[in-house]
CSV table of C-alpha atoms and ligand atoms in Angstrom, one decimal:
chain,number,residue,atom,x,y,z
A,104,MET,CA,0.0,0.0,0.0
A,105,LEU,CA,1.2,3.5,-0.9
A,106,THR,CA,0.8,4.7,2.7
A,107,ASN,CA,2.8,1.9,4.2
A,108,VAL,CA,6.2,3.4,5.2
A,109,PRO,CA,7.5,1.2,8.0
A,110,SER,CA,10.1,3.6,9.5
A,111,PHE,CA,7.2,6.0,10.3
A,112,ASP,CA,5.8,3.4,12.7
A,113,ARG,CA,8.8,4.3,14.8
A,114,ILE,CA,8.5,8.1,14.8
A,115,GLY,CA,6.8,9.7,17.8
A,116,GLU,CA,5.4,13.2,18.6
A,117,GLU,CA,5.2,15.8,21.3
A,118,ASN,CA,2.1,15.3,23.3
A,119,ALA,CA,2.3,18.9,24.4
A,120,PHE,CA,1.0,19.9,21.0
A,121,ALA,CA,-1.9,17.4,21.3
A,122,VAL,CA,-2.8,18.8,24.7
A,123,LEU,CA,-2.6,22.3,23.3
A,124,ALA,CA,-5.0,21.3,20.5
A,125,ARG,CA,-7.4,19.7,23.0
A,126,ALA,CA,-7.2,22.7,25.3
A,127,THR,CA,-7.9,25.0,22.3
A,128,GLU,CA,-10.9,22.8,21.3
A,129,LEU,CA,-12.4,22.9,24.8
A,130,THR,CA,-11.9,26.7,24.9
A,131,ARG,CA,-13.7,26.9,21.5
A,132,GLN,CA,-16.6,25.0,23.1
A,133,GLY,CA,-16.9,27.7,25.7
A,134,ARG,CA,-14.9,26.0,28.5
A,135,ASP,CA,-12.6,28.1,30.6
A,136,ILE,CA,-9.2,26.4,30.4
A,137,ILE,CA,-5.9,27.4,32.0
A,138,ASN,CA,-3.0,26.2,29.9
A,139,LEU,CA,0.0,25.1,32.0
A,140,GLY,CA,0.8,22.6,29.3
A,141,ILE,CA,2.7,24.3,26.5
A,142,GLY,CA,6.4,25.2,26.9
A,143,GLN,CA,6.5,28.7,25.5
A,144,PRO,CA,7.0,32.1,27.3
A,145,ASP,CA,3.7,34.0,27.6
A,146,PHE,CA,5.5,37.3,26.9
A,147,PRO,CA,5.5,39.1,23.5
A,148,THR,CA,8.8,39.2,21.6
A,149,PRO,CA,10.5,42.5,22.7
A,150,PRO,CA,9.5,45.3,20.3
A,151,HIS,CA,13.0,46.2,19.0
A,152,ILE,CA,13.3,42.6,17.8
A,153,VAL,CA,10.0,42.8,16.0
A,154,GLU,CA,11.0,46.1,14.4
A,155,ALA,CA,14.3,44.7,13.1
A,156,ALA,CA,12.4,42.0,11.2
A,157,VAL,CA,9.9,44.6,9.8
A,158,LYS,CA,12.7,46.8,8.7
A,159,ALA,CA,14.5,43.9,7.1
A,160,LEU,CA,11.4,43.2,5.0
A,161,ARG,CA,11.0,47.0,4.1
A,162,ASP,CA,14.7,47.1,3.2
A,163,GLY,CA,14.2,44.3,0.7
A,164,HIS,CA,15.7,41.3,2.4
A,165,HIS,CA,13.3,39.0,0.6
A,166,GLY,CA,15.8,36.5,-0.9
A,167,TYR,CA,17.7,33.4,0.1
A,168,THR,CA,20.5,33.9,2.6
A,169,PRO,CA,23.6,31.6,2.7
A,170,ALA,CA,22.6,28.1,3.8
A,171,THR,CA,24.6,28.4,7.0
A,172,GLY,CA,23.0,31.8,7.9
A,173,LEU,CA,24.0,35.4,7.5
A,174,LEU,CA,27.6,36.1,8.5
A,175,PRO,CA,26.7,39.0,10.8
A,176,LEU,CA,24.3,36.8,12.6
A,177,ARG,CA,26.8,34.0,13.0
A,178,GLU,CA,29.3,36.6,14.3
A,179,ALA,CA,26.7,37.9,16.7
A,180,VAL,CA,26.2,34.3,18.0
A,181,ALA,CA,29.9,33.8,18.4
A,182,ALA,CA,30.2,37.1,20.3
A,183,ASP,CA,27.2,36.1,22.5
A,184,LEU,CA,28.8,32.8,23.4
A,185,HIS,CA,32.0,34.6,24.2
A,186,ARG,CA,30.1,37.0,26.5
A,187,ARG,CA,28.2,34.2,28.3
A,188,HIS,CA,30.8,31.5,28.5
A,189,ALA,CA,34.2,33.2,27.8
A,190,VAL,CA,34.8,30.8,24.9
A,191,GLU,CA,36.1,31.4,21.4
A,192,VAL,CA,33.8,30.1,18.7
A,193,SER,CA,34.4,30.7,15.1
A,194,PRO,CA,31.4,32.0,13.1
A,195,GLU,CA,32.4,29.4,10.6
A,196,ARG,CA,31.2,26.7,13.0
A,197,VAL,CA,27.8,28.3,13.7
A,198,MET,CA,24.9,27.0,11.7
A,199,ILE,CA,21.7,29.1,11.8
A,200,VAL,CA,18.5,26.9,11.5
A,201,PRO,CA,14.7,27.3,11.9
A,202,GLY,CA,14.4,26.5,15.6
A,203,GLY,CA,16.3,24.6,18.3
A,204,LYS,CA,14.7,21.4,17.2
A,205,VAL,CA,16.5,21.3,13.8
A,206,THR,CA,19.9,20.9,15.3
A,207,MET,CA,18.8,17.8,17.3
A,208,PHE,CA,17.1,16.4,14.1
A,209,MET,CA,20.3,16.8,12.1
A,210,ALA,CA,22.6,15.4,14.9
A,211,ILE,CA,20.4,12.4,15.5
A,212,LEU,CA,20.0,11.7,11.8
A,213,MET,CA,23.8,11.9,11.4
A,214,PHE,CA,24.7,9.4,14.1
A,215,GLY,CA,21.6,7.2,14.2
A,216,GLU,CA,21.5,3.9,12.3
A,217,PRO,CA,20.7,0.3,13.1
A,218,GLY,CA,23.3,-1.0,15.5
A,219,ALA,CA,24.2,2.4,16.9
A,220,GLU,CA,23.2,3.3,20.5
A,221,ILE,CA,22.2,6.8,21.5
A,222,LEU,CA,22.0,8.0,25.1
A,223,TYR,CA,19.3,10.5,25.9
A,224,PRO,CA,17.8,11.9,29.2
A,225,ASP,CA,14.6,10.3,30.5
A,226,PRO,CA,12.4,12.1,31.4
A,227,GLY,CA,13.5,14.4,28.6
A,228,PHE,CA,12.4,16.3,25.5
A,229,PRO,CA,10.3,13.7,23.7
A,230,ILE,CA,11.8,14.4,20.2
A,231,TYR,CA,15.1,12.9,21.3
A,232,ARG,CA,13.7,9.4,21.6
A,233,SER,CA,11.3,9.8,18.7
A,234,MET,CA,14.1,10.7,16.3
A,235,ILE,CA,16.5,8.1,17.6
A,236,GLU,CA,13.9,5.4,17.0
A,237,PHE,CA,13.1,6.8,13.6
A,238,THR,CA,16.8,6.3,12.5
A,239,GLY,CA,16.7,2.7,13.6
A,240,ALA,CA,19.3,3.3,16.3
A,241,THR,CA,18.8,1.9,19.8
A,242,PRO,CA,17.6,4.5,22.3
A,243,VAL,CA,19.3,4.2,25.7
A,244,PRO,CA,17.6,6.3,28.4
A,245,THR,CA,19.8,7.9,31.0
A,246,PRO,CA,17.6,8.3,34.1
A,247,ILE,CA,17.1,11.8,35.5
A,248,ARG,CA,16.2,11.4,39.1
A,249,GLU,CA,14.3,13.5,41.6
A,250,ALA,CA,16.6,12.2,44.3
A,251,ASN,CA,19.5,13.7,42.4
A,252,GLY,CA,17.8,17.1,42.1
A,253,PHE,CA,16.9,16.2,38.5
A,254,ALA,CA,20.5,16.7,37.5
A,255,VAL,CA,22.4,14.7,35.0
A,256,SER,CA,24.4,11.9,36.6
A,257,ALA,CA,27.9,11.4,35.2
A,258,GLU,CA,28.1,8.0,36.8
A,259,ASP,CA,24.8,6.7,35.3
A,260,ILE,CA,25.8,8.0,31.8
A,261,LEU,CA,29.3,6.6,31.8
A,262,GLY,CA,28.0,3.3,33.0
A,263,LEU,CA,25.7,3.0,30.0
A,264,ILE,CA,28.3,3.7,27.3
A,265,THR,CA,29.2,0.7,25.2
A,266,PRO,CA,31.4,0.3,22.1
A,267,ARG,CA,28.2,0.9,20.1
A,268,THR,CA,27.4,4.3,21.6
A,269,ARG,CA,27.7,6.9,19.0
A,270,LEU,CA,26.0,9.9,20.5
A,271,LEU,CA,25.2,11.2,24.0
A,272,ILE,CA,22.5,13.8,24.4
A,273,VAL,CA,22.5,16.0,27.5
A,274,ASN,CA,20.1,18.8,28.5
A,275,SER,CA,20.7,21.3,31.3
A,276,PRO,CA,18.8,23.4,32.3
A,277,ALA,CA,16.2,20.7,31.6
A,278,ASN,CA,12.8,20.2,30.2
A,279,PRO,CA,10.6,18.8,31.7
A,280,THR,CA,12.1,18.8,35.2
A,281,GLY,CA,13.6,22.3,35.6
A,282,GLY,CA,16.8,20.6,36.8
A,283,VAL,CA,20.2,22.2,36.4
A,284,THR,CA,23.3,20.0,36.5
A,285,PRO,CA,26.0,21.4,38.8
A,286,ALA,CA,29.3,22.4,37.2
A,287,ALA,CA,31.2,19.7,39.3
A,288,GLU,CA,29.0,17.0,37.8
A,289,ILE,CA,29.6,18.2,34.3
A,290,ASP,CA,33.4,18.2,35.1
A,291,ARG,CA,33.0,14.5,36.1
A,292,LEU,CA,31.1,13.7,33.0
A,293,VAL,CA,33.6,15.3,30.7
A,294,ALA,CA,36.6,13.7,32.5
A,295,GLY,CA,34.9,10.3,32.1
A,296,LEU,CA,34.2,10.9,28.4
A,297,ALA,CA,37.9,11.0,27.8
A,298,ARG,CA,37.8,7.2,28.0
A,299,HIS,CA,35.2,7.1,25.2
A,300,PRO,CA,36.5,9.1,22.3
A,301,GLN,CA,34.1,7.4,19.9
A,302,VAL,CA,31.1,9.2,21.5
A,303,ALA,CA,29.9,12.5,20.1
A,304,VAL,CA,28.0,14.8,22.4
A,305,MET,CA,25.0,16.9,21.7
A,306,SER,CA,24.4,19.5,24.5
A,307,ASP,CA,20.9,21.0,24.4
A,308,GLU,CA,21.4,24.4,26.1
A,309,ILE,CA,18.2,26.1,24.9
A,310,TYR,CA,17.4,27.1,28.5
A,311,GLY,CA,21.0,28.1,29.2
A,312,GLN,CA,20.0,31.7,30.2
A,313,MET,CA,17.1,30.6,32.3
A,314,THR,CA,18.5,29.8,35.7
A,315,TYR,CA,17.5,31.2,39.1
A,316,ASP,CA,19.0,32.1,42.5
A,317,GLY,CA,22.2,33.3,40.8
A,318,LEU,CA,23.0,29.7,39.7
A,319,GLN,CA,25.3,29.7,36.7
A,320,HIS,CA,24.8,27.3,33.8
A,321,ARG,CA,28.0,25.5,32.8
A,322,SER,CA,28.2,25.1,29.0
A,323,LEU,CA,29.8,22.0,27.6
A,324,LEU,CA,31.5,24.5,25.2
A,325,SER,CA,33.8,25.5,28.0
A,326,TYR,CA,35.7,22.2,27.8
A,327,PRO,CA,38.3,22.5,25.0
A,328,GLU,CA,39.0,18.7,25.2
A,329,LEU,CA,35.4,18.1,24.0
A,330,ARG,CA,35.2,20.6,21.3
A,331,ASP,CA,36.1,18.3,18.4
A,332,ARG,CA,33.0,16.1,19.1
A,333,LEU,CA,30.6,18.5,20.6
A,334,ILE,CA,27.4,19.8,19.0
A,335,LEU,CA,25.9,22.7,20.8
A,336,LEU,CA,22.1,23.3,20.4
A,337,ASP,CA,20.8,26.7,21.3
A,338,GLY,CA,18.3,29.3,20.0
A,339,TRP,CA,16.1,32.2,20.5
A,340,SER,CA,12.8,30.6,21.2
A,341,LYS,CA,12.8,30.6,25.0
A,342,THR,CA,15.3,33.4,26.0
A,343,TYR,CA,13.7,36.0,23.7
A,344,ALA,CA,10.1,34.7,23.6
A,345,MET,CA,10.4,33.9,19.9
A,346,THR,CA,8.9,30.4,19.6
A,347,GLY,CA,6.9,31.2,16.6
A,348,TRP,CA,9.7,32.9,14.6
A,349,ARG,CA,11.6,29.6,14.2
A,350,LEU,CA,15.2,30.5,14.9
A,351,GLY,CA,18.0,28.5,16.4
A,352,TYR,CA,21.6,27.5,15.9
A,353,GLY,CA,24.1,24.8,16.3
A,354,VAL,CA,27.8,25.0,16.9
A,355,TRP,CA,29.3,22.1,15.1
A,356,PRO,CA,32.8,20.6,15.2
A,357,ASP,CA,35.1,20.8,12.1
A,358,GLY,CA,34.3,17.4,10.7
A,359,LEU,CA,30.5,17.7,11.0
A,360,TYR,CA,29.8,21.3,10.0
A,361,ASP,CA,29.8,20.6,6.3
A,362,LYS,CA,27.6,17.5,6.7
A,363,ALA,CA,25.1,19.7,8.6
A,364,ARG,CA,25.3,22.3,5.8
A,365,LYS,CA,24.4,19.6,3.3
A,366,LEU,CA,21.4,18.7,5.3
A,367,VAL,CA,20.3,22.3,5.2
A,368,VAL,CA,20.8,22.5,1.5
A,369,ASN,CA,18.8,19.3,1.0
A,370,SER,CA,15.9,20.5,3.1
A,371,PHE,CA,15.0,24.1,3.9
A,372,SER,CA,17.9,25.9,1.9
A,373,CYS,CA,18.2,28.6,4.6
A,374,THR,CA,16.5,30.2,7.5
A,375,ASN,CA,13.9,32.9,6.9
A,376,ALA,CA,15.8,36.1,6.1
A,377,PRO,CA,13.9,38.7,8.2
A,378,THR,CA,13.9,36.3,11.2
A,379,GLN,CA,17.7,36.3,11.0
A,380,PHE,CA,17.7,40.1,11.3
A,381,ALA,CA,15.4,39.8,14.3
A,382,GLY,CA,17.9,37.3,15.8
A,383,MET,CA,20.7,39.9,15.4
A,384,ALA,CA,18.7,42.6,17.1
A,385,ALA,CA,18.0,40.2,20.0
A,386,LEU,CA,21.6,39.4,20.6
A,387,GLU,CA,23.0,42.8,20.0
A,388,GLY,CA,20.3,45.0,21.5
A,389,PRO,CA,19.3,45.7,25.1
A,390,GLN,CA,18.9,42.6,27.3
A,391,ASP,CA,16.6,44.2,29.9
A,392,ALA,CA,13.5,42.5,28.6
A,393,VAL,CA,15.1,39.1,29.2
A,394,ALA,CA,15.9,40.1,32.8
A,395,ARG,CA,12.4,41.3,33.3
A,396,MET,CA,10.9,38.0,32.0
A,397,MET,CA,13.2,36.0,34.2
A,398,ASP,CA,12.2,38.1,37.3
A,399,SER,CA,8.6,37.3,36.5
A,400,PHE,CA,9.3,33.6,36.0
A,401,ASP,CA,11.2,33.6,39.3
A,402,ALA,CA,8.2,34.9,41.2
A,403,ARG,CA,5.8,32.4,39.5
A,404,ARG,CA,8.3,29.6,40.2
A,405,ARG,CA,7.9,30.2,43.9
A,406,LEU,CA,4.2,30.6,43.6
A,407,VAL,CA,3.7,27.3,41.8
A,408,THR,CA,6.2,25.4,44.0
A,409,ASP,CA,4.5,26.5,47.2
A,410,GLY,CA,1.1,25.9,45.8
A,411,LEU,CA,2.0,22.4,44.7
A,412,ASN,CA,3.5,21.5,48.0
A,413,ALA,CA,0.3,22.5,49.8
A,414,LEU,CA,-1.7,19.9,47.8
A,415,PRO,CA,-2.4,16.6,49.5
A,416,GLY,CA,-0.1,13.8,48.1
A,417,VAL,CA,1.9,16.2,45.9
A,418,SER,CA,5.5,17.2,46.5
A,419,ALA,CA,7.6,19.5,44.3
A,420,GLN,CA,11.2,20.5,44.2
A,421,THR,CA,11.9,24.2,43.5
A,422,PRO,CA,13.0,24.3,39.8
A,423,LYS,CA,16.5,25.6,39.3
A,424,GLY,CA,16.1,26.5,35.7
A,425,ALA,CA,13.7,26.7,32.6
A,426,PHE,CA,10.0,27.4,33.4
A,427,TYR,CA,8.7,24.0,34.4
A,428,ALA,CA,7.7,22.5,37.7
A,429,PHE,CA,7.8,18.7,37.8
A,430,PRO,CA,5.8,17.7,40.9
A,431,ASN,CA,5.8,14.1,42.3
A,432,ILE,CA,2.1,13.1,42.4
A,433,ALA,CA,2.5,9.4,43.2
A,434,ALA,CA,1.1,9.8,46.7
A,435,THR,CA,-2.2,11.1,45.3
A,436,GLY,CA,-3.0,7.5,44.2
A,437,TRP,CA,-3.3,8.7,40.6
A,438,ARG,CA,-1.2,7.7,37.7
A,439,SER,CA,0.2,10.6,35.7
A,440,LYS,CA,-1.6,10.4,32.4
A,441,PRO,CA,-5.1,9.7,33.8
A,442,LEU,CA,-4.5,12.6,36.2
A,443,ALA,CA,-3.4,15.0,33.5
A,444,ARG,CA,-6.4,14.0,31.3
A,445,ALA,CA,-8.8,14.4,34.2
A,446,LEU,CA,-7.4,17.8,35.2
A,447,LEU,CA,-7.9,19.0,31.6
A,448,GLU,CA,-11.4,17.6,31.1
A,449,ASP,CA,-12.8,18.0,34.6
A,450,ALA,CA,-10.9,20.8,36.2
A,451,GLY,CA,-10.0,22.9,33.1
A,452,VAL,CA,-6.2,22.9,33.8
A,453,ALA,CA,-3.9,21.7,31.0
A,454,THR,CA,-0.7,19.9,32.2
A,455,ILE,CA,1.4,17.1,30.7
A,456,GLY,CA,1.7,13.7,32.2
A,457,GLY,CA,5.3,12.7,33.1
A,458,PRO,CA,5.3,9.6,30.9
A,459,ASP,CA,5.1,11.8,27.8
A,460,PHE,CA,8.7,12.6,28.6
A,461,GLY,CA,9.8,9.0,29.1
A,462,ILE,CA,9.3,5.9,31.2
A,463,HIS,CA,11.0,7.5,34.2
A,464,GLY,CA,8.4,10.3,34.1
A,465,GLU,CA,5.7,8.1,35.7
A,466,GLY,CA,4.5,9.6,39.0
A,467,TYR,CA,5.1,13.1,37.8
A,468,LEU,CA,3.3,15.9,36.0
A,469,ARG,CA,4.8,18.8,34.1
A,470,LEU,CA,3.4,22.2,34.7
A,471,SER,CA,4.7,25.1,32.7
A,472,TYR,CA,4.5,28.3,34.7
A,473,ALA,CA,4.6,30.5,31.6
A,474,ASN,CA,1.2,31.9,32.6
A,475,SER,CA,0.1,34.8,34.7
A,476,ALA,CA,0.3,34.6,38.5
A,477,ASP,CA,-3.5,35.0,38.7
A,478,ASN,CA,-4.0,32.0,36.4
A,479,ILE,CA,-1.4,30.0,38.3
A,480,ARG,CA,-3.3,30.7,41.5
A,481,LEU,CA,-6.6,29.8,39.9
A,482,ALA,CA,-5.1,26.6,38.4
A,483,LEU,CA,-3.8,25.5,41.8
A,484,ASP,CA,-7.2,26.1,43.4
A,485,ARG,CA,-8.8,24.1,40.7
A,486,ILE,CA,-6.3,21.2,41.1
A,487,ALA,CA,-6.9,21.3,44.9
A,488,ALA,CA,-10.7,21.2,44.5
A,489,PHE,CA,-10.3,18.4,42.0
A,490,LEU,CA,-8.1,16.2,44.2
A,491,ALA,CA,-10.5,16.8,47.1
A,492,ARG,CA,-13.6,15.6,45.1
A,493,ALA,CA,-12.2,12.9,42.7
A,494,MET,CA,-11.0,9.5,43.5
A,495,PRO,CA,-8.3,7.9,41.4
A,496,PRO,CA,-9.6,5.2,39.1
A,497,THR,CA,-9.3,1.7,40.5
A,498,GLY,CA,-8.1,-1.4,38.8
A,499,LYS,CA,-5.2,-1.7,36.4
A,500,ALA,CA,-4.8,1.5,34.4
A,501,SER,CA,-3.9,1.1,30.8
A,502,ASP,CA,-1.5,4.1,31.0
B,1400,LIG,N1,15.1,21.5,23.4
B,1400,LIG,C1,14.4,21.5,24.4
B,1400,LIG,C2,14.9,20.9,25.7
B,1400,LIG,C3,13.1,22.1,24.4
B,1400,LIG,O1,12.3,22.1,25.5
B,1400,LIG,C4,12.6,22.7,23.2
B,1400,LIG,C5,11.3,23.3,23.1
B,1400,LIG,O2,10.4,23.1,23.9
B,1400,LIG,C6,13.5,22.7,22.1
B,1400,LIG,C7,14.7,22.1,22.2
B,1400,LIG,C8,13.0,23.2,20.8
B,1400,LIG,O3,13.0,24.5,20.6
B,1400,LIG,P1,12.5,25.2,19.4
B,1400,LIG,O4,11.1,25.6,19.6
B,1400,LIG,O5,13.4,26.4,19.2
B,1400,LIG,O6,12.6,24.3,18.2
């Protein structure tokens, strides 16, 4: 049959988009839904960034750009990485792409094939596993544990590496847990990786500027010994509230950069030109809007954590980064996905069940606090009322 393409039986999705669609549908039906499901800042893109794109269009930037991105933008990325991490990055190693996701797509496509093993965080961003399975490679989850503050464990990762391991994916600050891996643990991981020179590393640092309490994110870029096998994933979506613009970048090592360029040429040709001008304005313009957004996230982070911990059967660590809380709900008697479903359908609060981020996500929910303080308070009230009135389903749940 024409529609029978077996490799597509293995590709997954992001349930956050399905929850968003359902929440939108319920709203359309007249229901009052508070969306704590979707992972995007609820702030508008700062006006000077929007203006830069409008100006680019007015100035006639309507054509293709170089496949790897405009040189001034790649230079701005290199300067930004130097400012943030005190590292030298050549603009010739920066690949501009439409969104953070594209770099992971290309990296996993490059290394994934039957027989290869790829390590990825679980719970973690669902596209890692989906793409690994799509390539026919073996996905090897590296558990991200609450008991470890949702940090990456160097010991766990190093213990899972085999001669077949081709790629290691790490993510800090992390989705969905809000965990941030301490610098000392990253030191241990990098030291251990010296024994496994066949393993490439993709570090997803899209939340790198979103940490709290003065905590500093340690970039894997800051380890010279790793640079010839490190792919850095970053972008504008979260830091500058630009999810819909589709703008991200990868920093690729010498030997892989041209392969990535060929994937660009074979797929989208180049990233949208005015969006690239917006990206330049974001990096080179004032950063006060980013600071204001983070202050606001910080206040909501405390609000959501305190509120969750006041709920019967729920306990939540204070997130150290990103804008997600990942409460443990096991003691409510509910399993994660039925609870997330019931909260949406019965209580009008959209959240995501932990298992949508991997097998180690059972017993947790992800709440995005990219919503107003008033809505967060109201959502917590609704969850409290729901837990007080509804009993967990009995019998063996199917999910
Ligand atoms: N990496 C992580 C960990 C994310 O959470 C996300 C988005 O939610 C992405 C990458 C993708 O970002 P983008 O929207 O720029 O493709």
